[in-house]
Short mmCIF file of C-alpha atoms and ligand atoms in Angstrom, two decimals:
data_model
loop_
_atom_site.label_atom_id
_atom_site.label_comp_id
_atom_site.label_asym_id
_atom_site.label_seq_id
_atom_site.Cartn_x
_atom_site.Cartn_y
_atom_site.Cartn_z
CA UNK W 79 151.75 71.99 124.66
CA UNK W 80 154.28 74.70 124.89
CA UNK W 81 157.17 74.79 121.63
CA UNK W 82 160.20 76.74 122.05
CA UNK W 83 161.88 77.88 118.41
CA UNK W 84 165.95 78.26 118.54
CA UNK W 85 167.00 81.25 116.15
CA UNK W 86 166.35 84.16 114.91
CA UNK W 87 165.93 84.17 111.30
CA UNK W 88 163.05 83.77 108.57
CA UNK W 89 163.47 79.60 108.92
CA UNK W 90 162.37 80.18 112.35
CA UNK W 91 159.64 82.86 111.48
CA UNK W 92 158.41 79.74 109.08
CA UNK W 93 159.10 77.46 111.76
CA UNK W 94 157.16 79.55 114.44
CA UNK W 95 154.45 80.08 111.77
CA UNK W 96 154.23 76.56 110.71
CA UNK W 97 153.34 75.42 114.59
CA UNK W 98 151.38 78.07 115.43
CA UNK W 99 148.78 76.31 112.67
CA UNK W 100 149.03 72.96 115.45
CA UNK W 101 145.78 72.54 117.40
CA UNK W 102 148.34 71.07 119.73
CA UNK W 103 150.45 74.33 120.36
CA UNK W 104 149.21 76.48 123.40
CA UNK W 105 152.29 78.93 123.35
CA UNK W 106 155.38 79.35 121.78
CA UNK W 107 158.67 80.84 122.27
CA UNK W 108 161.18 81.67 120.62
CA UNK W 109 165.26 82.42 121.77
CA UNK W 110 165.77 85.35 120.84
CA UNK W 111 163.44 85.64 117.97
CA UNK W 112 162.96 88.77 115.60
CA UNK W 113 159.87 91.15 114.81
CA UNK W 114 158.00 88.61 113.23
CA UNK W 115 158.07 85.86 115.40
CA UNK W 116 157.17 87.90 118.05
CA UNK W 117 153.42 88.69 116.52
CA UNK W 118 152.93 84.65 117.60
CA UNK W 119 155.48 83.74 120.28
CA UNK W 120 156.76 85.19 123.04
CA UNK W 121 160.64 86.24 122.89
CA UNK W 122 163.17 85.53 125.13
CA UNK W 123 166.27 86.71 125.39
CA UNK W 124 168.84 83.49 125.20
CA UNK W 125 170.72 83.53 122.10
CA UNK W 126 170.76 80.03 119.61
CA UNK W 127 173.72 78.42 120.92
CA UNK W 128 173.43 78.87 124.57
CA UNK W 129 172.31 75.77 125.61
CA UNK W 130 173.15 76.19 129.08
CA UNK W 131 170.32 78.76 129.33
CA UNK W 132 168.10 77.16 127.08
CA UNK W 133 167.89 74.41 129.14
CA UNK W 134 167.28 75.68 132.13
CA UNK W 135 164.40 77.90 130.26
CA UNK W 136 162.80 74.68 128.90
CA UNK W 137 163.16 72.80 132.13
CA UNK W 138 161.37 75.83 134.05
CA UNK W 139 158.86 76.31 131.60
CA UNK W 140 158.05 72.71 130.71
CA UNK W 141 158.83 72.86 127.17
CA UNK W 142 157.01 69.85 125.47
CA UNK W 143 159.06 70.24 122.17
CA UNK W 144 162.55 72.51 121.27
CA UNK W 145 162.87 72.86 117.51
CA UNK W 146 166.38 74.13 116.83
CA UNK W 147 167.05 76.24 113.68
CA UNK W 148 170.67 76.84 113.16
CA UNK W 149 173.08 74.49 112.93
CA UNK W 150 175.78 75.82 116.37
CA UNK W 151 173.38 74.41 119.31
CA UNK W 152 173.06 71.17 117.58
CA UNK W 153 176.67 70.87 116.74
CA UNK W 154 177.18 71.87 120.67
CA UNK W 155 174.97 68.72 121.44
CA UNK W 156 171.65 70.87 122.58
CA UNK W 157 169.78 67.69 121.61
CA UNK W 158 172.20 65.65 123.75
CA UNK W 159 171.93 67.49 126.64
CA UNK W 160 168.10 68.17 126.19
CA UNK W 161 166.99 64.45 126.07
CA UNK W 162 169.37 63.51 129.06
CA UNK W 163 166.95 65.59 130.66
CA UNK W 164 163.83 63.89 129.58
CA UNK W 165 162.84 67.26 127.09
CA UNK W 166 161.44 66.76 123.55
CA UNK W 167 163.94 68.28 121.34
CA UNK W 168 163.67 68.00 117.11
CA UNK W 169 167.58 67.12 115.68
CA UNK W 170 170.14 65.11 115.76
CA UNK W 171 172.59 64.15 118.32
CA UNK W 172 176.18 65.95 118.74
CA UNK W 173 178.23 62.70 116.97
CA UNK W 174 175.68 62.63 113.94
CA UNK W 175 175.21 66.49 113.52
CA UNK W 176 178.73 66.94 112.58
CA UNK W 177 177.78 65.84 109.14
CA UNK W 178 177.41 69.29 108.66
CA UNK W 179 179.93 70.36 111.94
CA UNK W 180 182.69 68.87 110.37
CA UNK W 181 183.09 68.32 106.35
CA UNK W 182 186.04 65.24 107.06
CA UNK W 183 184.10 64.37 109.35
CA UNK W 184 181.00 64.13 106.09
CA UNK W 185 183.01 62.92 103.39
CA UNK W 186 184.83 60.10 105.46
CA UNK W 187 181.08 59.52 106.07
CA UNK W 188 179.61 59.01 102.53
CA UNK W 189 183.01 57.24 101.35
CA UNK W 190 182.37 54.69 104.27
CA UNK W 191 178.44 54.29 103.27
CA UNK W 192 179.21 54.88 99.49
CA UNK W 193 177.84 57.71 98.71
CA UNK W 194 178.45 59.61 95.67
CA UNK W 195 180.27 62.95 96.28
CA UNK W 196 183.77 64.53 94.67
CA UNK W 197 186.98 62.81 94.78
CA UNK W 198 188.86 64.45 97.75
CA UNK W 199 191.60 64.67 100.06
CA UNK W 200 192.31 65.91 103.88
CA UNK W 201 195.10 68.28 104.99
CA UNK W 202 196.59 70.35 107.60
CA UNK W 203 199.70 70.83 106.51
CA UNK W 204 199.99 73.47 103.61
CA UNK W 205 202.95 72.40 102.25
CA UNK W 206 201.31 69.01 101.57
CA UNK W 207 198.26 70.67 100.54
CA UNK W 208 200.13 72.57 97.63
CA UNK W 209 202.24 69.80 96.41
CA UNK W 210 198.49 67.91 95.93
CA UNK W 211 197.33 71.23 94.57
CA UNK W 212 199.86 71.19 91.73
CA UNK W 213 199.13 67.49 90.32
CA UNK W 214 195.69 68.12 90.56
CA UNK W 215 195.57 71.62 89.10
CA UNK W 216 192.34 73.64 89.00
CA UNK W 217 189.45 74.56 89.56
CA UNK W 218 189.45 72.82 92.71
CA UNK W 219 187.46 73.52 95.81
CA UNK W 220 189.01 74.44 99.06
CA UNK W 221 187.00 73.72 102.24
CA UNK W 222 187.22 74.39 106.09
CA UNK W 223 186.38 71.83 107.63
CA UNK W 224 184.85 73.12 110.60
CA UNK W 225 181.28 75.83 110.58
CA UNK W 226 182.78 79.00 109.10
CA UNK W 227 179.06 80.87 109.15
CA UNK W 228 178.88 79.69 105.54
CA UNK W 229 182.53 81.20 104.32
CA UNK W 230 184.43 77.80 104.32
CA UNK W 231 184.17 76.56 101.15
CA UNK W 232 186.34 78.42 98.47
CA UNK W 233 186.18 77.31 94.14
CA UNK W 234 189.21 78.29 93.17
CA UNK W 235 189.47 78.72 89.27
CA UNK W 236 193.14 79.07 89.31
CA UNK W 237 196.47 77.63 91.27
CA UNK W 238 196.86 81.07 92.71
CA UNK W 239 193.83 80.91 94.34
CA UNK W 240 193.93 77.99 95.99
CA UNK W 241 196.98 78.68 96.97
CA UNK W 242 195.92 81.72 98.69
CA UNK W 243 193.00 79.58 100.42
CA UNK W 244 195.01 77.05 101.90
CA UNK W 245 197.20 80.25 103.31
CA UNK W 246 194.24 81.97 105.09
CA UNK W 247 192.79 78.60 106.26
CA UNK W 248 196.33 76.73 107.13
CA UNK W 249 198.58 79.72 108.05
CA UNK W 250 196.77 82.89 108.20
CA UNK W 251 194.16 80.70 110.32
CA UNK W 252 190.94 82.97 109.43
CA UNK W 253 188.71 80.77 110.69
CA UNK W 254 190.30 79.67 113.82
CA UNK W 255 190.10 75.94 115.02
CA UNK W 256 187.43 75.85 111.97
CA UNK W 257 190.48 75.67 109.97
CA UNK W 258 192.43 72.75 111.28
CA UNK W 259 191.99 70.83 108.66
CA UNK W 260 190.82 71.65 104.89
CA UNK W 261 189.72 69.41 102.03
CA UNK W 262 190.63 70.19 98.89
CA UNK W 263 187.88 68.28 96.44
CA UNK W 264 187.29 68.14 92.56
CA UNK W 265 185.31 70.58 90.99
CA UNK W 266 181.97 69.36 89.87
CA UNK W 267 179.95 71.00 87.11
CA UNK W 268 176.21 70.87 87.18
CA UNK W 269 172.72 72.41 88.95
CA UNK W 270 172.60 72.42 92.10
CA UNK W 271 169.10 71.68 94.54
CA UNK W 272 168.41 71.09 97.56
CA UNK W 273 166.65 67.60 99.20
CA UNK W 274 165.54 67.62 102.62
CA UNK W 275 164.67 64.57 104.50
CA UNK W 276 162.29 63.68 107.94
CA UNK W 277 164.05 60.89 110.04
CA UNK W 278 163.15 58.83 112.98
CA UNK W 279 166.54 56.98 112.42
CA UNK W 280 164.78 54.06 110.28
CA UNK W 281 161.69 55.57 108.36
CA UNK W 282 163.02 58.56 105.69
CA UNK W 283 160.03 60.33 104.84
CA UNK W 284 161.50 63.07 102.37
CA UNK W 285 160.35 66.76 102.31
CA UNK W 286 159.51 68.08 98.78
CA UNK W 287 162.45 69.46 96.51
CA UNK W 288 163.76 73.12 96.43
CA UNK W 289 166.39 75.02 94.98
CA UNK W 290 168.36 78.67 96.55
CA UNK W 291 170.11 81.30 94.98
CA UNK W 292 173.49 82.08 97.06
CA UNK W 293 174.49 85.34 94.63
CA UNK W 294 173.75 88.62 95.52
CA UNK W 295 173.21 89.83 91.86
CA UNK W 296 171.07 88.82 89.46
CA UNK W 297 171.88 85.95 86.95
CA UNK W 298 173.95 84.52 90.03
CA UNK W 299 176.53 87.08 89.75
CA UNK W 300 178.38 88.34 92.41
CA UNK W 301 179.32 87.60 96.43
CA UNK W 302 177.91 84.51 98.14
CA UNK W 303 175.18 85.00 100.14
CA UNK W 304 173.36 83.04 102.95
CA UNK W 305 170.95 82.86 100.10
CA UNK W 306 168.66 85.42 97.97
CA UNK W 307 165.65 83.78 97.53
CA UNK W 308 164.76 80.16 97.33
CA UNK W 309 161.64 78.00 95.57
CA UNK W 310 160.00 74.70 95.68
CA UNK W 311 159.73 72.11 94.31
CA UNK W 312 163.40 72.27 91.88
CA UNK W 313 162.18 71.19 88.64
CA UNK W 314 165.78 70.30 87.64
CA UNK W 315 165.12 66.91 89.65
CA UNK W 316 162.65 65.01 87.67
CA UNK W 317 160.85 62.55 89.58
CA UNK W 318 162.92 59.30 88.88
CA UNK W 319 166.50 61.45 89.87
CA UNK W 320 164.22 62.86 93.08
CA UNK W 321 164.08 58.74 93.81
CA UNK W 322 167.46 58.02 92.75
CA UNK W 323 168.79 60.95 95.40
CA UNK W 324 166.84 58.88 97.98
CA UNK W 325 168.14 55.57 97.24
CA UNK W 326 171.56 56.71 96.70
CA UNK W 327 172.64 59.70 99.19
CA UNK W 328 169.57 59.42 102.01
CA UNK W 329 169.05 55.62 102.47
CA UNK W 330 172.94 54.89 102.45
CA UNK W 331 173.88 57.43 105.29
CA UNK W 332 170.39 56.78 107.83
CA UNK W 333 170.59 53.25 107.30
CA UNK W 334 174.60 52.74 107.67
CA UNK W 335 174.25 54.70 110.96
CA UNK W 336 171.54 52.32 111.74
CA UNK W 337 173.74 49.37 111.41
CA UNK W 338 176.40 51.13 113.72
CA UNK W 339 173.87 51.45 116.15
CA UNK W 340 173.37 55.70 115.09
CA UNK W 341 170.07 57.27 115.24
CA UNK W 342 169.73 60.11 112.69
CA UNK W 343 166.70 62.01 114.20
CA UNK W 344 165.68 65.32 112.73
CA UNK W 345 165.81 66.81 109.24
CA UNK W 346 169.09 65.93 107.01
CA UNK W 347 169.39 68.67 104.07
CA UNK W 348 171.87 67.34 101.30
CA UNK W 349 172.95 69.70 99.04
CA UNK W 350 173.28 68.10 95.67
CA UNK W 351 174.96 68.73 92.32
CA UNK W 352 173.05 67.46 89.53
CA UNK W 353 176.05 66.41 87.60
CA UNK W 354 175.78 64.79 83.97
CA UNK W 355 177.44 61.83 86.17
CA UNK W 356 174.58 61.71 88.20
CA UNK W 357 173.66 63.45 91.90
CA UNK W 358 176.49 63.91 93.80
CA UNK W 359 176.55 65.61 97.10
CA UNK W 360 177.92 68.82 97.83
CA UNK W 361 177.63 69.13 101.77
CA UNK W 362 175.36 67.72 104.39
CA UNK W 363 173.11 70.03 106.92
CA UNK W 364 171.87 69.00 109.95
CA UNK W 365 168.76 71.04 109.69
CA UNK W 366 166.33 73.12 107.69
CA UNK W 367 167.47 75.31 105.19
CA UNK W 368 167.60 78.81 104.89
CA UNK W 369 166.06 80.27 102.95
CA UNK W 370 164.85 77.02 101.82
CA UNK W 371 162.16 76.39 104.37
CA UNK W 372 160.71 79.44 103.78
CA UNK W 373 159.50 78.43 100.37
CA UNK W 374 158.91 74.25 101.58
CA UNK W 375 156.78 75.00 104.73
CA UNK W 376 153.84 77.14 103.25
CA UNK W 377 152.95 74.04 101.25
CA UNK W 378 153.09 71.56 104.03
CA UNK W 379 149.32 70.59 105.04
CA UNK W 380 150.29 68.43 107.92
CA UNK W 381 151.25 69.32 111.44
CA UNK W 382 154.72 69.81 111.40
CA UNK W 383 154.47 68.84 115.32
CA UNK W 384 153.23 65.64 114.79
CA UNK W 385 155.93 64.93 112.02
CA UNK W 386 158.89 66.21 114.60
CA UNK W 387 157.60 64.48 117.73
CA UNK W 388 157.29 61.04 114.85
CA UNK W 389 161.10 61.65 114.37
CA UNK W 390 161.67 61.74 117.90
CA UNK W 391 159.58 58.85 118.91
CA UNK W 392 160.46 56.79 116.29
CA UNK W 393 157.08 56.45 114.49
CA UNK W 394 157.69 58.35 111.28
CA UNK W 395 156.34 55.08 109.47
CA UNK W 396 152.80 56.39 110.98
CA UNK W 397 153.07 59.73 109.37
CA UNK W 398 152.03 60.55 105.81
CA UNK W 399 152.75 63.93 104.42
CA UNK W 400 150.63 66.04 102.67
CA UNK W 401 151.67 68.68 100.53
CA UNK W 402 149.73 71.49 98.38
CA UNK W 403 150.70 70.83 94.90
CA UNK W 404 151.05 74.47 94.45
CA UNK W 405 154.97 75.95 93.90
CA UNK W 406 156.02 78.32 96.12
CA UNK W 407 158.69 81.14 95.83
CA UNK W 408 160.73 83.28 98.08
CA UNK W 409 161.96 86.95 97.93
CA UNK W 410 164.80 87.65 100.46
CA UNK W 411 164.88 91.28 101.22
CA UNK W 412 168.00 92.69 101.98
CA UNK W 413 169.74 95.70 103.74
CA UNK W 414 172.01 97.60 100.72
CA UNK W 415 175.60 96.72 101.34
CA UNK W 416 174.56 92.94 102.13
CA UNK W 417 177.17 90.63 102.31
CA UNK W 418 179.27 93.30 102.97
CA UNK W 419 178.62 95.99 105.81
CA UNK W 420 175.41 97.55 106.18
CA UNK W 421 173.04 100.17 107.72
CA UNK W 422 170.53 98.97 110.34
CA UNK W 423 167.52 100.34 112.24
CA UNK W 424 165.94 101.83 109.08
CA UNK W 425 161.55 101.38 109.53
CA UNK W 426 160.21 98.80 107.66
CA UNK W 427 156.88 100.33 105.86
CA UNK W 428 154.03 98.59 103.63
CA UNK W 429 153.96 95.36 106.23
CA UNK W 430 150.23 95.64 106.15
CA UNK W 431 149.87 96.17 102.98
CA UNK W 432 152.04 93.09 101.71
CA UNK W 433 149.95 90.84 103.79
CA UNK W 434 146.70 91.79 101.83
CA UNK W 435 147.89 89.71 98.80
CA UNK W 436 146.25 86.74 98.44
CA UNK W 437 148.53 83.64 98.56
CA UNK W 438 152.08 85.31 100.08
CA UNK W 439 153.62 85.05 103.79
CA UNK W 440 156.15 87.57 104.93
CA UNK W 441 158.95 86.25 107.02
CA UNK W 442 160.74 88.29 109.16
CA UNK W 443 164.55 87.30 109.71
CA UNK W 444 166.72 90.47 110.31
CA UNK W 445 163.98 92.83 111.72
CA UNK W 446 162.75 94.28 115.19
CA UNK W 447 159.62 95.03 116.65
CA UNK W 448 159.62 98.66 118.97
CA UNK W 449 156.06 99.45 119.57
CA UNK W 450 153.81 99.10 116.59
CA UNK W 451 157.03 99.51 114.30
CA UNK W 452 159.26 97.42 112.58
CA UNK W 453 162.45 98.25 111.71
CA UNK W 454 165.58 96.47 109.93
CA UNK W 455 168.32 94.54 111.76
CA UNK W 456 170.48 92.37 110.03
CA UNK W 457 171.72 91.88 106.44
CA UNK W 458 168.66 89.77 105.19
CA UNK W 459 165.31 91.81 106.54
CA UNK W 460 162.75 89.78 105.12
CA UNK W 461 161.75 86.70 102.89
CA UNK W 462 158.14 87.08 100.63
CA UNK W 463 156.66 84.50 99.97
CA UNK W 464 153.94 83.29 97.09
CA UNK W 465 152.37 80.32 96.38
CA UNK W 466 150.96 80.09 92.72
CA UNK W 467 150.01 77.38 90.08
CA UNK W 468 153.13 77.02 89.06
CA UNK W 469 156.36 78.88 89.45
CA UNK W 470 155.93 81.84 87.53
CA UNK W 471 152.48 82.72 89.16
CA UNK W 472 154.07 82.14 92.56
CA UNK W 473 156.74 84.47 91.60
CA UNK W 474 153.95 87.39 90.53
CA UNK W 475 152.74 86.38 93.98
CA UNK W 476 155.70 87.17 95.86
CA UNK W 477 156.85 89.84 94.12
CA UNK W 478 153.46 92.05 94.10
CA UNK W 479 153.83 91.51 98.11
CA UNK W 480 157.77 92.36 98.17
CA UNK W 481 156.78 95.62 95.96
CA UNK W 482 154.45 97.04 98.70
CA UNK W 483 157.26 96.72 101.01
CA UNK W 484 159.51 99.69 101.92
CA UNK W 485 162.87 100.73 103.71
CA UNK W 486 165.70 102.55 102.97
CA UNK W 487 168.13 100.91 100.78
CA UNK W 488 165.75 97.74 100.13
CA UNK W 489 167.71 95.54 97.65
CA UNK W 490 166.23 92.43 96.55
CA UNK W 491 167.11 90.40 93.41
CA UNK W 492 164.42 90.38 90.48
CA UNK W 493 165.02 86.74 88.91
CA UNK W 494 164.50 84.53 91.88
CA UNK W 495 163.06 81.39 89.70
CA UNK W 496 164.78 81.92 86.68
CA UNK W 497 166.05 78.43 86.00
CA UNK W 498 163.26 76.63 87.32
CA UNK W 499 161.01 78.78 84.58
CA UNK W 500 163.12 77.46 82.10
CA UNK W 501 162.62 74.13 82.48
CA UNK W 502 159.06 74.49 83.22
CA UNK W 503 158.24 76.33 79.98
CA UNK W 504 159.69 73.69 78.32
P1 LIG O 1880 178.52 75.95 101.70
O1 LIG O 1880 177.01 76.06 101.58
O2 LIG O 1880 179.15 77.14 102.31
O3 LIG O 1880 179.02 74.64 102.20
O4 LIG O 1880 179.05 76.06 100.18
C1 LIG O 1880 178.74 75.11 99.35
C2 LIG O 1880 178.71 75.71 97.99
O5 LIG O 1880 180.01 75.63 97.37
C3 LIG O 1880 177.81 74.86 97.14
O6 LIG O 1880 176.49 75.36 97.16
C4 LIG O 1880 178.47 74.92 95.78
O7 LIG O 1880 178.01 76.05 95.06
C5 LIG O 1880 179.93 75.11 96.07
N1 LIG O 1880 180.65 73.81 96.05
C6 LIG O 1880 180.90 73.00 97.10
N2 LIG O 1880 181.56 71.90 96.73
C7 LIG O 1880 181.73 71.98 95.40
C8 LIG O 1880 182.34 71.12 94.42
N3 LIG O 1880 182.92 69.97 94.75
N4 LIG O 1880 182.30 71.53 93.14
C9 LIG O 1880 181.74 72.72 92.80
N5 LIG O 1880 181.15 73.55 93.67
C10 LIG O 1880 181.14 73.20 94.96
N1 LIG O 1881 170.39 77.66 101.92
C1 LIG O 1881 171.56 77.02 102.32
C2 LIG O 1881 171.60 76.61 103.72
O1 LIG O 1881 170.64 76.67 104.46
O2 LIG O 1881 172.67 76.20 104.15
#
């Protein structure tokens, strides 16, 4: 069978890597790809949310499954238009992938299928907004409520700051047509993981637990980030809340969109604040995580194709994961100047080496391949991975693999784990 990966970054390198382990796999592609994926797939040049031209690429080439990565060619209906045309594609449809395309649009959602999440309210008028603002005081969060490429959601700590939030989303429109509407939410306290779930639109079969640091300093200081480093499983949710996040968040929102005749097919990601009320959730994602996956798929045993064509067949009840036991932890490597602006094109050295250590996976998101070399291309280069008997072995792992790695103005953080060693020492 021939796969075709949508995306470019190191969930797609673990993707790509993942299905390249399928006896069933022949060739893959990607579109576009990076430096990495291109050691297993072939790249071609159709970037993640044109579906126009992906299409016509997987009708040519006979495509017997699409996986997409990101979240813009599902929320554009890729798998819409893909199945209408008799392809294979992994995700949901363009109605129910706007629990992450539209955040109204999610917590009108999980008040309809009660689901816990904060206490909120919709606006686009700012006026309104601020008059809401001032009984409620803060913190409060302020979110977009369209994709803002992960800048949307604003905690505020003070009045002013909202304030100035529901200006640059309301008046100053920053995010464009994003920025229609905003919520403004309650602040919840708490730790925060991340719960991933297979569908079929009637069997949940959930993925195991994992947790990712946004901050680009250590001790979670600093700018948000499309995430630092990520590990698995998050021993902050104990077995019996693990269940409890199933029952409460997961079941509620697959089966209610059962019952109004909705197929959730794919992965659904909640992100979830463990608060001393209980799991709430934070936002929904329509897809793997990032850098999330990273650190989930290197302890998958089974074939992730025969999970995602279960979830698009609707025979997930057939499928029985199996996981190693083993944690696993993730280094992203960054360019310096990440989230802000950045050098590229620096050569990526020490590749080679890094894959000598036992037990880690490099994943390539912001790099290209030119000849034998690699060099750096975006704002996150790389994620290391290490697997390990428990977390803090799996973090000696991946960071003896990330310290063979060189290129100019490498940053990476050096406490990726920290809370989850905490709890497991005790
Ligand atoms: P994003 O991934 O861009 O949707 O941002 C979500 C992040 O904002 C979460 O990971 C939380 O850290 C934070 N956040 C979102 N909603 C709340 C909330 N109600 N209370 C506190 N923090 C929140
Ligand atoms: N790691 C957060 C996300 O994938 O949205």
């Amino acid at each position: 069978m021939k796969v075709l990966v949508v995306g470019s970054g190191g969930r797609e390198h673990a993707l790509a890597w993942k299905i390249a382990q399928s006896k069933k796999v022949d060739k893959i592609f990607c579109a576009p790809g990076n430096g990495g994926i291109k050691e297993i797939a072939e790249l071609v040049n159709i970037k993640a949310d044109d579906v126009v031209s992906l299409l016509k690429f997987a009708k040519e080439e006979r495509i017997g499954l699409t996986m997409a990565g990101p979240e813009a060619p599902l929320v554009k209906g890729i798998v819409d238009e893909f199945t209408r045309e008799g392809l294979k594609i992994f995700g949901p449809v363009k109605e129910l992938a706007m629990l992450e395309g539209s955040k109204v649009f999610a917590k009108e959602t999980m008040k309809r299928l009660g689901v816990p999440t904060a206490d909120f309210k919709v606006f686009s008028d700012a006026g309104k907004a601020k008059e809401y603002l001032k009984e409620k005081g803060a913190p409060i969060v302020v979110k977009a409520d369209g994709l803002a490429a992960g800048k949307g959601v604003i905690v505020a700590s003070s009045i002013e700051d909202a304030e100035a939030a529901i200006d640059d989303i309301l008046v100053k429109r920053i995010f464009g047509s994003a920025g229609d509407r905003l919520i403004l939410e309650d602040c919840l306290e708490g730790e925060e993981a991340s719960i991933l779930v297979f569908s079929d639109g009637k069997t949940i079969t959930p993925l195991v637990s994992s947790q990712d640091h946004k901050r680009i300093f250590d001790n979670d200081k600093g700018a948000n980030t499309g995430g630092m480093g990520a590990y698995s499983p998050a021993p902050v949710v104990s077995g019996e809340l693990f269940d409890e996040i199933i029952d409460k968040v997961f079941r509620p929102i697959i089966n209610g969109f059962a019952k109004e005749g909705k197929s959730y097919k794919g992965v659904l990601y909640a992100g979830i604040m463990i608060t001393k009320d209980g799991p709430m959730v934070l936002e929904f994602n329509a897809r793997f995580g990032d850098p999330e996956t990273q650190a989930i798929l290197p302890r998958l045993k089974s074939d992730l194709v025969d999970v995602a064509m279960a979830c698009i067949d609707g025979t997930l009840d057939k499928i029985k994961l199996e996981w190693d036991k083993r944690p696993c932890l993730c280094i992203v490597c960054a360019s310096k100047g990440y989230p802000g602006p950045y050098e590229k094109h620096k050569e990526i050295k020490g590749l080679e080496d890094a894959r000598k250590v036992k037990d880690s996976v490099v994943f390539h998101a912001g790099t290209v391949r030119e000849n034998e070399k690699v060099f750096t291309s975006g704002g996150r280069v790389l994620g290391v991975t290490g697997l390990g008997m428990d977390i803090k072995s799996a973090k000696e792992v991946a960071y003896k693999a990330a310290g063979r790695i060189k290129f100019d103005g490498i940053y990476y953080r050096n406490d990726i784990g920290y809370r989850a060693m905490g709890r497991e020492n005790g």
